[in-house]
mmCIF file of C-alpha atoms in Angstrom:
data_model
loop_
_atom_site.group_PDB
_atom_site.id
_atom_site.type_symbol
_atom_site.label_atom_id
_atom_site.label_comp_id
_atom_site.label_asym_id
_atom_site.label_seq_id
_atom_site.Cartn_x
_atom_site.Cartn_y
_atom_site.Cartn_z
ATOM 1 C CA MET A 1 -12.852 157.228 -30.720
ATOM 2 C CA SER A 2 -12.180 160.236 -28.501
ATOM 3 C CA ASN A 3 -10.076 163.262 -29.417
ATOM 4 C CA TYR A 4 -7.755 162.851 -26.508
ATOM 5 C CA ARG A 5 -4.494 164.729 -26.935
ATOM 6 C CA ARG A 6 -1.445 163.587 -25.066
ATOM 7 C CA ALA A 7 0.836 166.017 -23.397
ATOM 8 C CA LYS A 8 4.074 166.370 -25.312
ATOM 9 C CA ILE A 9 6.879 167.909 -23.265
ATOM 10 C CA ALA A 10 10.390 167.142 -24.330
ATOM 11 C CA GLY A 11 12.521 166.133 -21.319
ATOM 12 C CA GLY A 12 9.368 166.006 -19.192
ATOM 13 C CA THR A 13 8.485 163.944 -16.198
ATOM 14 C CA PHE A 14 5.285 161.904 -16.383
ATOM 15 C CA PHE A 15 3.135 159.722 -14.165
ATOM 16 C CA PHE A 16 1.607 156.704 -15.970
ATOM 17 C CA THR A 17 -1.055 154.154 -15.275
ATOM 18 C CA VAL A 18 -1.016 151.094 -17.553
ATOM 19 C CA VAL A 19 -3.697 148.385 -17.145
ATOM 20 C CA THR A 20 -3.882 144.791 -18.376
ATOM 21 C CA HIS A 21 -6.614 143.693 -20.728
ATOM 22 C CA ASP A 22 -9.867 142.939 -18.825
ATOM 23 C CA ARG A 23 -7.808 143.461 -15.676
ATOM 24 C CA THR A 24 -6.218 140.005 -16.038
ATOM 25 C CA PRO A 25 -3.798 139.582 -13.131
ATOM 26 C CA TYR A 26 -0.703 138.721 -15.197
ATOM 27 C CA PHE A 27 1.659 140.258 -12.605
ATOM 28 C CA ALA A 28 0.451 138.148 -9.685
ATOM 29 C CA ASP A 29 3.250 135.836 -10.771
ATOM 30 C CA GLU A 30 6.905 136.613 -10.219
ATOM 31 C CA SER A 31 7.969 135.271 -13.589
ATOM 32 C CA ALA A 32 5.661 137.715 -15.340
ATOM 33 C CA ILE A 33 7.216 140.563 -13.392
ATOM 34 C CA GLN A 34 10.657 139.417 -14.552
ATOM 35 C CA ILE A 35 9.386 139.478 -18.174
ATOM 36 C CA LEU A 36 8.148 143.063 -17.632
ATOM 37 C CA ARG A 37 11.468 144.035 -16.071
ATOM 38 C CA ALA A 38 13.352 142.661 -19.080
ATOM 39 C CA ALA A 39 11.103 144.516 -21.485
ATOM 40 C CA PHE A 40 11.800 147.777 -19.599
ATOM 41 C CA ALA A 41 15.508 147.137 -19.701
ATOM 42 C CA LYS A 42 15.551 146.335 -23.412
ATOM 43 C CA VAL A 43 13.643 149.502 -24.282
ATOM 44 C CA LYS A 44 15.719 151.652 -21.938
ATOM 45 C CA THR A 45 18.886 150.414 -23.715
ATOM 46 C CA ALA A 46 17.554 151.361 -27.092
ATOM 47 C CA ARG A 47 15.699 154.555 -26.104
ATOM 48 C CA PRO A 48 16.948 155.845 -22.731
ATOM 49 C CA PHE A 49 14.733 157.304 -20.029
ATOM 50 C CA GLU A 50 14.785 157.317 -16.252
ATOM 51 C CA ILE A 51 12.293 155.404 -14.123
ATOM 52 C CA GLU A 52 11.901 157.565 -10.966
ATOM 53 C CA ALA A 53 9.375 155.205 -9.377
ATOM 54 C CA ILE A 54 7.367 152.107 -10.294
ATOM 55 C CA VAL A 55 4.690 150.054 -8.554
ATOM 56 C CA VAL A 56 3.481 146.790 -10.218
ATOM 57 C CA MET A 57 0.206 145.344 -9.045
ATOM 58 C CA PRO A 58 -1.407 142.097 -10.375
ATOM 59 C CA ASP A 59 -3.460 143.868 -13.050
ATOM 60 C CA HIS A 60 -1.901 147.264 -13.587
ATOM 61 C CA LEU A 61 1.140 149.373 -12.911
ATOM 62 C CA HIS A 62 2.012 152.998 -12.036
ATOM 63 C CA CYS A 63 5.308 154.625 -12.758
ATOM 64 C CA ILE A 64 7.028 157.948 -13.056
ATOM 65 C CA TRP A 65 9.422 158.496 -15.971
ATOM 66 C CA ARG A 66 11.782 161.297 -16.818
ATOM 67 C CA LEU A 67 12.574 161.632 -20.525
ATOM 68 C CA PRO A 68 15.880 162.818 -21.909
ATOM 69 C CA THR A 69 16.250 166.485 -22.905
ATOM 70 C CA GLY A 70 14.712 167.109 -26.325
ATOM 71 C CA ASP A 71 12.700 163.822 -26.336
ATOM 72 C CA ASP A 72 8.929 163.618 -25.863
ATOM 73 C CA ASP A 73 8.158 160.116 -27.222
ATOM 74 C CA TYR A 74 6.945 158.145 -24.240
ATOM 75 C CA SER A 75 4.170 156.582 -26.377
ATOM 76 C CA GLY A 76 6.763 154.861 -28.567
ATOM 77 C CA ARG A 77 8.527 153.531 -25.539
ATOM 78 C CA TRP A 78 5.272 152.144 -24.065
ATOM 79 C CA ARG A 79 4.434 150.562 -27.426
ATOM 80 C CA GLU A 80 7.744 148.670 -27.441
ATOM 81 C CA ILE A 81 7.560 147.646 -23.747
ATOM 82 C CA LYS A 82 4.047 146.298 -24.236
ATOM 83 C CA LYS A 83 4.971 144.526 -27.445
ATOM 84 C CA ILE A 84 8.077 142.854 -25.983
ATOM 85 C CA ALA A 85 6.284 141.777 -22.774
ATOM 86 C CA SER A 86 3.164 140.591 -24.626
ATOM 87 C CA ARG A 87 5.073 138.152 -26.797
ATOM 88 C CA GLN A 88 6.193 136.268 -23.724
ATOM 89 C CA LEU A 89 3.210 136.747 -21.450
ATOM 90 C CA ASP A 90 0.634 135.473 -24.002
ATOM 91 C CA PRO A 91 1.959 133.696 -27.088
ATOM 92 C CA VAL A 92 -1.526 133.261 -28.573
ATOM 93 C CA THR A 93 -2.907 135.932 -30.935
ATOM 94 C CA ASN A 94 -6.522 136.820 -31.511
ATOM 95 C CA LEU A 95 -8.359 137.193 -34.857
ATOM 96 C CA ARG A 96 -6.787 140.692 -35.335
ATOM 97 C CA ASN A 97 -3.301 139.078 -34.775
ATOM 98 C CA LYS A 98 -2.967 140.925 -31.468
ATOM 99 C CA ARG A 99 -2.065 139.518 -28.076
ATOM 100 C CA PRO A 100 -4.719 140.695 -25.598
ATOM 101 C CA VAL A 101 -2.402 141.421 -22.686
ATOM 102 C CA TRP A 102 -2.815 145.166 -22.273
ATOM 103 C CA GLN A 103 -5.593 147.761 -22.512
ATOM 104 C CA ARG A 104 -5.075 149.617 -25.793
ATOM 105 C CA ARG A 105 -4.469 152.958 -24.070
ATOM 106 C CA PHE A 106 -2.661 154.182 -20.994
ATOM 107 C CA TRP A 107 -3.173 157.280 -18.781
ATOM 108 C CA GLU A 108 -0.478 159.881 -18.333
ATOM 109 C CA HIS A 109 -0.132 162.981 -16.227
ATOM 110 C CA VAL A 110 2.594 165.605 -16.560
ATOM 111 C CA ILE A 111 4.528 166.166 -13.339
ATOM 112 C CA ARG A 112 4.866 169.967 -13.221
ATOM 113 C CA ASP A 113 6.445 170.553 -9.821
ATOM 114 C CA GLU A 114 7.325 168.975 -6.455
ATOM 115 C CA GLU A 115 3.751 169.186 -5.291
ATOM 116 C CA ASP A 116 2.512 167.287 -8.319
#
């Protein structure tokens, strides 16, 4: 396991890349995109944040989020979005009681200025 440290900036703006497990093209189907959209909406209701931009491709997505002032927990939001979507995208669990829908990690980049 690497010693990767995530950037924690309260109220920050972040660019994310999130990939499906084994690059499975879950989001080639419109119904799966609707499931993902509902997961985002549910999490945004409970833990607000702004989606500045999002692009969903069959096996991954990119998005830019702006967190509320004083809040730096994007990891918790991603955990909930993935969990909610996974329950509907793949009802079968593996031996570890996990649904292999997503890669375990995601990539983030802090947006520091307009050029970024």
